[in-house]
Coordinates of C-alpha atoms and ligand atoms in Angstrom, one line a residue:
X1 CA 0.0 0.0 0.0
X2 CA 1.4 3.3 -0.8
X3 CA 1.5 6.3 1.8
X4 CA 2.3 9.6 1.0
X5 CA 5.7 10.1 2.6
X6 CA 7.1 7.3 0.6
X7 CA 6.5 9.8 -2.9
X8 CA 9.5 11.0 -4.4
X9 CA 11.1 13.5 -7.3
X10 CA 13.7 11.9 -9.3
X11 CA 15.8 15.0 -11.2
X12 CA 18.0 13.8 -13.8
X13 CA 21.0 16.1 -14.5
X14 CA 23.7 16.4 -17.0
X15 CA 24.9 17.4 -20.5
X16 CA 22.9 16.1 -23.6
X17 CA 24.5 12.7 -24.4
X18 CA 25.5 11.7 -20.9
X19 CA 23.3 8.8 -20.2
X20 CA 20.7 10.1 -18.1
X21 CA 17.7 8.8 -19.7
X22 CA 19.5 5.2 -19.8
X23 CA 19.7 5.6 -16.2
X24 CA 15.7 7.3 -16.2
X25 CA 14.2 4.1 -17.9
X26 CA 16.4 1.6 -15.7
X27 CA 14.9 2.9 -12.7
X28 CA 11.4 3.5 -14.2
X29 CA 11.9 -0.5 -14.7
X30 CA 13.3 -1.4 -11.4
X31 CA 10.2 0.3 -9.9
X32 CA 7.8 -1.0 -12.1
X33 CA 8.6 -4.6 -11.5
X34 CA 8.2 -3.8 -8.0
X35 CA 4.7 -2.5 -8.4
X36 CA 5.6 1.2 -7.7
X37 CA 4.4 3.4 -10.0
X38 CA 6.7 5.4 -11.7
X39 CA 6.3 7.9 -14.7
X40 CA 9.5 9.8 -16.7
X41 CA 8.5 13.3 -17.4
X42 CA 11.1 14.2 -20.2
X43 CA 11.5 17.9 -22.1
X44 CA 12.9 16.9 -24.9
X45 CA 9.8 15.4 -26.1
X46 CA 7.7 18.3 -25.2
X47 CA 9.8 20.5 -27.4
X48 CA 9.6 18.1 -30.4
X49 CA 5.9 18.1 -30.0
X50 CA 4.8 21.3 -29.4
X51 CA 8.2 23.3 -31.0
X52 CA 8.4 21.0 -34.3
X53 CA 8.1 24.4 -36.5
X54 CA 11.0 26.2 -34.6
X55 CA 13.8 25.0 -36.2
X56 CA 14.4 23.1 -32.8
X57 CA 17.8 20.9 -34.5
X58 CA 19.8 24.6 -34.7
X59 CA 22.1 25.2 -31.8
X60 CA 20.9 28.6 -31.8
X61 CA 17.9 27.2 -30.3
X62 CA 19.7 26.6 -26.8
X63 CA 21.8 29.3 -26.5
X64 CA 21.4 31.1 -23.3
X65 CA 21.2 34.6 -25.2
X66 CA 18.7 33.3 -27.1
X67 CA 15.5 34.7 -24.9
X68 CA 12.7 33.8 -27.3
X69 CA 14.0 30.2 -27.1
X70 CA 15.0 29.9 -23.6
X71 CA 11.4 31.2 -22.6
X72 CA 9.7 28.7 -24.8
X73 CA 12.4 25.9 -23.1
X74 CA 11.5 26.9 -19.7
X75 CA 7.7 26.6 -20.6
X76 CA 8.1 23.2 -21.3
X77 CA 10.4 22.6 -18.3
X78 CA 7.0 23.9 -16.2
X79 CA 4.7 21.8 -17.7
X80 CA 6.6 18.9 -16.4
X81 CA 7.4 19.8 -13.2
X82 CA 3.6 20.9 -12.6
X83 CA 2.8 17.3 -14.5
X84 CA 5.1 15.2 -12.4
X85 CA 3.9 17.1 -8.8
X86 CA 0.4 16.5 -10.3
X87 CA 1.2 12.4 -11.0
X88 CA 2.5 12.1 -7.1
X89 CA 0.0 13.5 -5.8
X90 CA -2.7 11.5 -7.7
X91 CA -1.9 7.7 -9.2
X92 CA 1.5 7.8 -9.3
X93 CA 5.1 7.8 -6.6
X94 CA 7.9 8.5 -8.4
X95 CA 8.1 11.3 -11.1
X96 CA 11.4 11.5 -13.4
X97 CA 12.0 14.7 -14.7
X98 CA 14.3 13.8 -17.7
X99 CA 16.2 16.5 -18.8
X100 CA 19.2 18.4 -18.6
X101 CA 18.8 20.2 -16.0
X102 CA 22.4 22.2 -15.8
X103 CA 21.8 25.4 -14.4
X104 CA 21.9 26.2 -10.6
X105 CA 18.4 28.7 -11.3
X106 CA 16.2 26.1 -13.1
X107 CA 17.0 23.4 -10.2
X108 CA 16.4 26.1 -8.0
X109 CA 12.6 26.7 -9.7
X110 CA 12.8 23.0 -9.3
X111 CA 12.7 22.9 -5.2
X112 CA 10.6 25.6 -5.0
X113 CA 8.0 23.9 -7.3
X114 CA 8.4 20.5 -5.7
X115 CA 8.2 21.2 -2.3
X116 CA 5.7 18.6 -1.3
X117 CA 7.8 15.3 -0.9
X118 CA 11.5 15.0 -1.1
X119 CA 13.6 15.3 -4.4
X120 CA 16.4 13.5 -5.6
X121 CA 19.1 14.6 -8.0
X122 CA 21.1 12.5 -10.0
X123 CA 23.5 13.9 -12.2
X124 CA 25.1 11.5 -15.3
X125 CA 28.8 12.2 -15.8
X126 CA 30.5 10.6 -19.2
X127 CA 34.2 11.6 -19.9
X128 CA 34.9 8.9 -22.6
X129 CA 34.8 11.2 -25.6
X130 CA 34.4 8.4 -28.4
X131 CA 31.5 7.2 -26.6
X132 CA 29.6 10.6 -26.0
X133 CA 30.4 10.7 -30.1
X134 CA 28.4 7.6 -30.8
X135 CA 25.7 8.4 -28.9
X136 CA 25.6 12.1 -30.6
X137 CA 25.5 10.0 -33.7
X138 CA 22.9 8.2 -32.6
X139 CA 20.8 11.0 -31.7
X140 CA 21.2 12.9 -35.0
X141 CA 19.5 9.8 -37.0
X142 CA 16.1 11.4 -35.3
X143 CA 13.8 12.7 -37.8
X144 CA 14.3 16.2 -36.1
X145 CA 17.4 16.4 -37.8
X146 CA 16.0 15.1 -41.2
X147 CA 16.7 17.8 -43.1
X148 CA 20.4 17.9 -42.3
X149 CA 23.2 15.6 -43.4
X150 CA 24.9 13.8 -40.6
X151 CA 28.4 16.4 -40.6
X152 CA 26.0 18.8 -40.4
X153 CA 23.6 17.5 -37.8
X154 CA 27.0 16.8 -35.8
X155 CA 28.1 20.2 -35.7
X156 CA 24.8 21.6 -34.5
X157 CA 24.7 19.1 -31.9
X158 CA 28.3 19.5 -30.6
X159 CA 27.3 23.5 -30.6
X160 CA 23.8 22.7 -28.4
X161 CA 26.5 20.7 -25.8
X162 CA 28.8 24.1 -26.1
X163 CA 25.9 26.4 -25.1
X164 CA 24.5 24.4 -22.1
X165 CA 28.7 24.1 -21.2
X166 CA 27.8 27.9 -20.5
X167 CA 24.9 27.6 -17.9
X168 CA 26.3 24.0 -16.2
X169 CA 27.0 23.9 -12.6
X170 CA 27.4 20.7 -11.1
X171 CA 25.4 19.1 -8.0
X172 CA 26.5 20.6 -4.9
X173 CA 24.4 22.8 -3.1
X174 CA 20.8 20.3 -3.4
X175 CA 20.2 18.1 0.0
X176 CA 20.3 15.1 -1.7
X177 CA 21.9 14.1 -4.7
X178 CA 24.0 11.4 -6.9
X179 CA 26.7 12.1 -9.1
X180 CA 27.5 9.3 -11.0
X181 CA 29.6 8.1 -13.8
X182 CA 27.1 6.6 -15.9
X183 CA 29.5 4.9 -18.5
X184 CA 31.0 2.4 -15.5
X185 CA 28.1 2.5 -13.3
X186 CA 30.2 4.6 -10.4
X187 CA 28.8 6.8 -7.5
X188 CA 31.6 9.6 -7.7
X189 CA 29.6 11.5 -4.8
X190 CA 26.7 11.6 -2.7
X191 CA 25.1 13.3 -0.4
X192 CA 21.4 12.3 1.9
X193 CA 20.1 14.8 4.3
X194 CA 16.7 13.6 4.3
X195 CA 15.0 10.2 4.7
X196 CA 14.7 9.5 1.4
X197 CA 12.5 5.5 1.3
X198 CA 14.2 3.8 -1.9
X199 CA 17.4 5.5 -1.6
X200 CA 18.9 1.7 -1.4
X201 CA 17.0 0.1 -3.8
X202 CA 18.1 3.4 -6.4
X203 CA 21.9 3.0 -5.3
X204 CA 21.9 -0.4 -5.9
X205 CA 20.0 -0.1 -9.3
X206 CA 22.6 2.5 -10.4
X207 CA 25.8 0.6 -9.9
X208 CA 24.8 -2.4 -11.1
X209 CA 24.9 -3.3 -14.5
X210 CA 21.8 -4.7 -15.6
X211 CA 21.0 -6.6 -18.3
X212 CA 17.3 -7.2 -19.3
X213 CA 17.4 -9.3 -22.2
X214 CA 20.9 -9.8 -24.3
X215 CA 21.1 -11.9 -27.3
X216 CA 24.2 -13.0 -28.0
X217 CA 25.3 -14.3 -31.0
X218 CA 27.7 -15.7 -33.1
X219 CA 28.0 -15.0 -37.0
X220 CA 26.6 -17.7 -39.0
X221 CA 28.8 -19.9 -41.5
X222 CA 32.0 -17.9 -43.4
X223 CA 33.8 -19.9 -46.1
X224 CA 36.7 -19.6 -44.1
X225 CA 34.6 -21.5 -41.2
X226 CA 34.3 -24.4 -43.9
X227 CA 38.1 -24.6 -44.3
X228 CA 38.6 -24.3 -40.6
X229 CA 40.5 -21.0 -41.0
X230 CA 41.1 -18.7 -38.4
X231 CA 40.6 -14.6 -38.6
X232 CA 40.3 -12.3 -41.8
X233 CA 37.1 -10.7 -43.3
X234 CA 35.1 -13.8 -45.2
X235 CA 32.1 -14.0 -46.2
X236 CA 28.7 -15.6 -45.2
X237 CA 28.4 -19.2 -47.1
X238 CA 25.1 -20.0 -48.5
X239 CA 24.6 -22.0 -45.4
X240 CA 25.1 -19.0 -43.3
X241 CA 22.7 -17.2 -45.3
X242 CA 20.5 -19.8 -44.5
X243 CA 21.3 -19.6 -40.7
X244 CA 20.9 -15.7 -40.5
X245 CA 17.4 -16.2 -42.3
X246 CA 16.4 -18.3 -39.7
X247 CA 17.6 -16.0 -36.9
X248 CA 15.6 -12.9 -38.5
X249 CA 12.4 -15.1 -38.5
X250 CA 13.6 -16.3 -34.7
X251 CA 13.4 -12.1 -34.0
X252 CA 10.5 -11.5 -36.2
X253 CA 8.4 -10.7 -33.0
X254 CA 10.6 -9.6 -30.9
X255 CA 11.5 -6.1 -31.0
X256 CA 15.2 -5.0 -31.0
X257 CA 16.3 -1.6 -31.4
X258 CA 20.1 -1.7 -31.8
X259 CA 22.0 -4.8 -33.2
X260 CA 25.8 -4.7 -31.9
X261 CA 28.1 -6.2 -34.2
X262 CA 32.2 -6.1 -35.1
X263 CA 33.8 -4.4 -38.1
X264 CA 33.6 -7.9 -39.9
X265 CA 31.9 -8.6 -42.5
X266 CA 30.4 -11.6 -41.5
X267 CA 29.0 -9.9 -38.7
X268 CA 27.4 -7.6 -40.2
X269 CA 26.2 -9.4 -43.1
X270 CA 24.7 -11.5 -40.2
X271 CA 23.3 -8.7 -38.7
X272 CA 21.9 -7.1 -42.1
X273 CA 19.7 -10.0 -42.5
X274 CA 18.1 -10.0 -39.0
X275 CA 17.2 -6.2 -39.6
X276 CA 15.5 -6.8 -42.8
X277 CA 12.7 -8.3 -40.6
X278 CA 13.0 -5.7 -37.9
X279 CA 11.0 -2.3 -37.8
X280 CA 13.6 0.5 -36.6
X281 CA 16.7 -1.4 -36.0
X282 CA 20.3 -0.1 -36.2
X283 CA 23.3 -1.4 -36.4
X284 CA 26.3 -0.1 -34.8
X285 CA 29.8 -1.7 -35.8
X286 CA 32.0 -1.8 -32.5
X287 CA 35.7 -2.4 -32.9
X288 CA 35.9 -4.0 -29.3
X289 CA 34.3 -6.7 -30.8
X290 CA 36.5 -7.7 -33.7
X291 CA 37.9 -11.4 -33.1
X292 CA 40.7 -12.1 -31.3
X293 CA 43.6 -11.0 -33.4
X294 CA 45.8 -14.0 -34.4
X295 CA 48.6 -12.0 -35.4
X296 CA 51.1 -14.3 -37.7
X297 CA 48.4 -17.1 -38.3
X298 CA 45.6 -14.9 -39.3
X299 CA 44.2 -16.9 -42.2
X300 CA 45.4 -20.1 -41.3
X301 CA 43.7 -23.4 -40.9
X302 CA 44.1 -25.1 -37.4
X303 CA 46.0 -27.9 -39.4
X304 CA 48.3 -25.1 -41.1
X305 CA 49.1 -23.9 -37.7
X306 CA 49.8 -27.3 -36.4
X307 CA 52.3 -28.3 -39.1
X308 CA 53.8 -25.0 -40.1
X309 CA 54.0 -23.3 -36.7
X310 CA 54.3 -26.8 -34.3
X311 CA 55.7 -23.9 -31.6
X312 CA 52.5 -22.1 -31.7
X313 CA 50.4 -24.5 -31.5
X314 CA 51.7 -26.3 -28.6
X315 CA 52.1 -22.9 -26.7
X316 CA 48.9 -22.1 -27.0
X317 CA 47.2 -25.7 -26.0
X318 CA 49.8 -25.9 -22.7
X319 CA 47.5 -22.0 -21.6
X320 CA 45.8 -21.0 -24.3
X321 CA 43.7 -18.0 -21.8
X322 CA 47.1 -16.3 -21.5
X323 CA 49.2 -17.3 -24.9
X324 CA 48.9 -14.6 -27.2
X325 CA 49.8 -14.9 -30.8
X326 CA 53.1 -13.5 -32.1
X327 CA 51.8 -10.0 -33.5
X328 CA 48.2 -10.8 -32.4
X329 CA 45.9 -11.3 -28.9
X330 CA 45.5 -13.6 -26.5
X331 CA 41.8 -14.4 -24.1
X332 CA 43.6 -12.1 -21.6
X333 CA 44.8 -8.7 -23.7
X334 CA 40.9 -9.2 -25.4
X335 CA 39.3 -8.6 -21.5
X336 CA 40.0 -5.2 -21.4
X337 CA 38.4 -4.2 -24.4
X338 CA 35.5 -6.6 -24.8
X339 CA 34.6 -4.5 -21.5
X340 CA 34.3 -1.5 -22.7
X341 CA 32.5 -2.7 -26.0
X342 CA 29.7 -3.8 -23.5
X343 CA 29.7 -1.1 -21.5
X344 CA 29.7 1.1 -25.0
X345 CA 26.9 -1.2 -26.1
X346 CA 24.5 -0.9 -22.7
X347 CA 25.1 2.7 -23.2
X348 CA 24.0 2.9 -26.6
X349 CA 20.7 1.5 -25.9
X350 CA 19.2 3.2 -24.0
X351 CA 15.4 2.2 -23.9
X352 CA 15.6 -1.3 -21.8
X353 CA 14.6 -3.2 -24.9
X354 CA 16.5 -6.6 -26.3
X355 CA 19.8 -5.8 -26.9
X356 CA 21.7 -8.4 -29.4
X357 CA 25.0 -8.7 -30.3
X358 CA 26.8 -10.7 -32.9
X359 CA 30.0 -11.4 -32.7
X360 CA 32.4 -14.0 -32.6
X361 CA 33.6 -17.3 -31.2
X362 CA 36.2 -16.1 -28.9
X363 CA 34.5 -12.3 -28.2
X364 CA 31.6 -14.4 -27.1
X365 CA 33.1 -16.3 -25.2
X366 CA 34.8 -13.5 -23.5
X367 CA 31.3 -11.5 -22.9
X368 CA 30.0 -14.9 -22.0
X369 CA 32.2 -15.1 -19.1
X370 CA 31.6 -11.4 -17.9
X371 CA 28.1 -12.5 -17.2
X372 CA 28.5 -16.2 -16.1
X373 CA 31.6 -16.9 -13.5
X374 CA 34.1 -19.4 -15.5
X375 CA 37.3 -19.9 -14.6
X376 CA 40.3 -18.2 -16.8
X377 CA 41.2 -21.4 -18.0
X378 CA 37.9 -22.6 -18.8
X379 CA 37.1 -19.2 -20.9
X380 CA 38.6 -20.2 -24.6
X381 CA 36.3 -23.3 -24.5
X382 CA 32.9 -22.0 -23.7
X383 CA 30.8 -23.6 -26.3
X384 CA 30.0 -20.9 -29.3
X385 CA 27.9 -23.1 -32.0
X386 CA 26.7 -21.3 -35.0
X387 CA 23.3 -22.5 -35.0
X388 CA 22.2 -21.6 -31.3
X389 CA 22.1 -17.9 -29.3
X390 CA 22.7 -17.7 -26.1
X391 CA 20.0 -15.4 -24.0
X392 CA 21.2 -13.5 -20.6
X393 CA 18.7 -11.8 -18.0
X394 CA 21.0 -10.3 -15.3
X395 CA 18.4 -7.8 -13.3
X396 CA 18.0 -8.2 -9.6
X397 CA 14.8 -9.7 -9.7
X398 CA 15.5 -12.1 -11.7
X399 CA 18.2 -14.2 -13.6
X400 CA 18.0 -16.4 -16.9
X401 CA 20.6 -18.3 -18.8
X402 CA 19.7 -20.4 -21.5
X403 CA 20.9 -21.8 -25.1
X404 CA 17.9 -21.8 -27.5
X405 CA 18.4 -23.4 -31.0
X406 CA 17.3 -21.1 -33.5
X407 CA 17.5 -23.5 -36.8
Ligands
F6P501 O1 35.6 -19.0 -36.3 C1 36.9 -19.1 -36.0 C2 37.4 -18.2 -35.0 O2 36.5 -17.2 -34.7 C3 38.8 -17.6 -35.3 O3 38.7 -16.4 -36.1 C4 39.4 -17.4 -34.0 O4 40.8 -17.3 -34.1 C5 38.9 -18.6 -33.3 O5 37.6 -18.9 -33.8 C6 38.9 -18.5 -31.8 O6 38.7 -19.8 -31.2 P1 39.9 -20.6 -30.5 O7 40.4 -19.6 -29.4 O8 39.3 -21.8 -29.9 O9 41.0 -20.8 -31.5

């Protein structure tokens, strides 16, 4: 039963691009499953419904010296804070105000309008430049920015980021707030003055990486998989074809948004198929999740390898986690990376929808084990088949593992 002192004001806070509504709809989940009503209240989608005709893609738009502009941005910034006091004090107990937030005055107008239960501020920090990049890129494929090309539609976004760098000031001064680094899930600091009643359960939501439905994959048969070769850029076979048919019709009816895959070819050509029977689906090509490098055997057959480089081969059976190949990778230099591809990847989708990726037999298995415990050693023989995906639910409600056989 809900009570009235239990209400509470979420206020997201930080510079377009830094994760905040990722971190808006993971808690809008967390609380939902839990049967606590919960509601985002975002600006953003106020000004592309009721600003459409004011050329709301131009920088100019958000600079501060812009007063027509700024008035009509702080309108819509009202409407949500008098919605979200409205939703608390009717159905709902927890109202997100999703938005940026920057400026000391408009979270100011903030506590003075939401002075009926206590507010919360959580501000999204993201220093990782390439990232905040792909996700401007990402953002610029909205039809608001249809009539530009994507240079173009960069520039004006990087400019919009510049003019809000102008009116930013950092939590300090609210009575309780978050700041967080919302790439690695990190509290960088905190402060609680009041009782606030699911200040664990939103801690704990924030630093832990969630996963609510991944699909991972491996790329369906290359020529080079016929000939048992290892590395390079082959092809799909018309077997694989086949197999990446069958995995579209597997996804037919189930909705993902962003399909993860390497620079490969045979990723993507995996990935390309399962689109075609997806509505809205993009791909993203992600260089963390290019195959283990095999430096001087790239393009070699295991039985090559075996005959023409007999000091290779046994190396890498006596520890193959730790061997790395002359010029090449090993399991252990790939950790690092393969990290930061998933953490790049959770980013990047931001609505909790299905999440796939496709990559390849040892990348899986390295995102495999950051999900499942396996020992080191174990790692480079987690079993990667091409015609089964492996599905991970990793929330904190619930947990799923399983192997489904898609043809
Ligand atoms: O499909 C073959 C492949 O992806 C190679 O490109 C890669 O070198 C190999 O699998 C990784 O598996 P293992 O570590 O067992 O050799």
């Amino acid at each position: 039963m809900t009570t009235k002192d239990e209400r509470l004001y979420i206020v997201m806070v930080g510079l377009p691009s830094q994760g905040k509504s990722t971190v808006a709809y993971r808690l809008k989940d967390i609380f939902t499953k839990n049967d606590i009503p919960t509601r985002i209240f975002n600006n953003g989608q106020l000004r592309r419904q009721y600003a459409r005709d004011r050329n709301t893609w131009a920088a100019e738009f958000y600079n501060p010296g812009n007063k027509e502009a700024a008035g009509l941005r702080r309108r819509f910034a009202l409407i949500n804070i008098r919605r979200a006091r409205e939703y608390v004090n009717a159905a709902g107990e927890v109202a997100i105000l999703d938005a940026t937030n920057v400026s000391a005055e408009r979270r100011r107008t903030i506590e003075g309008m939401l002075d009926d239960h206590p507010i919360l501020f959580i501000e999204c920090v993201n220093n990782d430049c390439e990232i905040v990049d792909m996700s401007i890129r990402q953002k610029v494929r909205s039809p608001e920015f249809s009539n530009l090309s994507e240079a173009e539609a960069m520039v004006e976004f990087r400019k919009r980021i510049d003019y809000y760098k102008m009116i930013y000031s950092p939590l300090g001064r609210e009575r309780n707030y978050i700041r967080m680094d919302s790439l690695h899930n990190k509290i960088l600091d905190e402060r609680l003055t009041d009782q606030l009643p699911l200040y664990s359960r939103i801690r704990d939501c924030l630093v832990t990486d969630v996963v609510r439905s991944l699909y991972l994959i491996r790329h369906t048969e290359t020529y080079y998989n016929v000939d048992d070769r290892i590395g390079g850029d082959a092809e799909l076979t018309p077997k694989g074809i086949g197999q990446a048919g069958s995995l579209a019709r597997f996804f037919q009816r189930k909705k993902i948004s962003y399909i993860f895959t390497s620079e490969k070819r045979r990723t993507i050509q995996t990935a390309e198929l399962i689109r075609s029977l997806q509505q809205d689906c993009t791909i993203v090509h992600l260089k963390e999740f290019n195959e283990i490098n095999s430096g001087v055997c790239e393009g070699m057959s295991y039985d090559e390898i075996q005959r023409l480089k007999p000091e290779v081969y046994s190396a890498r059976k006596a520890d193959k986690y730790n061997y790395e190949y002359p010029g090449g990778e090993g399991y252990n230099t790939m950790k690092e990376r393969i990290k930061i591809g998933i953490k790049k990847a959770f980013y990047l989708n931001q609505k909790p929808d299905n999440i796939m990726i496709i990559g390849h037999r040892a990348v899986n298995r390295m995102i495999l084990s950051h999900f499942l415990y396996r020992r080191q050693e174990d790692v480079p023989y987690i079993y990667v088949p091409q015609n089964k995906l492996y599905h991970i639910v990793a929330t904190q409600d619930r947990k799923v593992f399983e192997l489904l056989r898609f043809c």
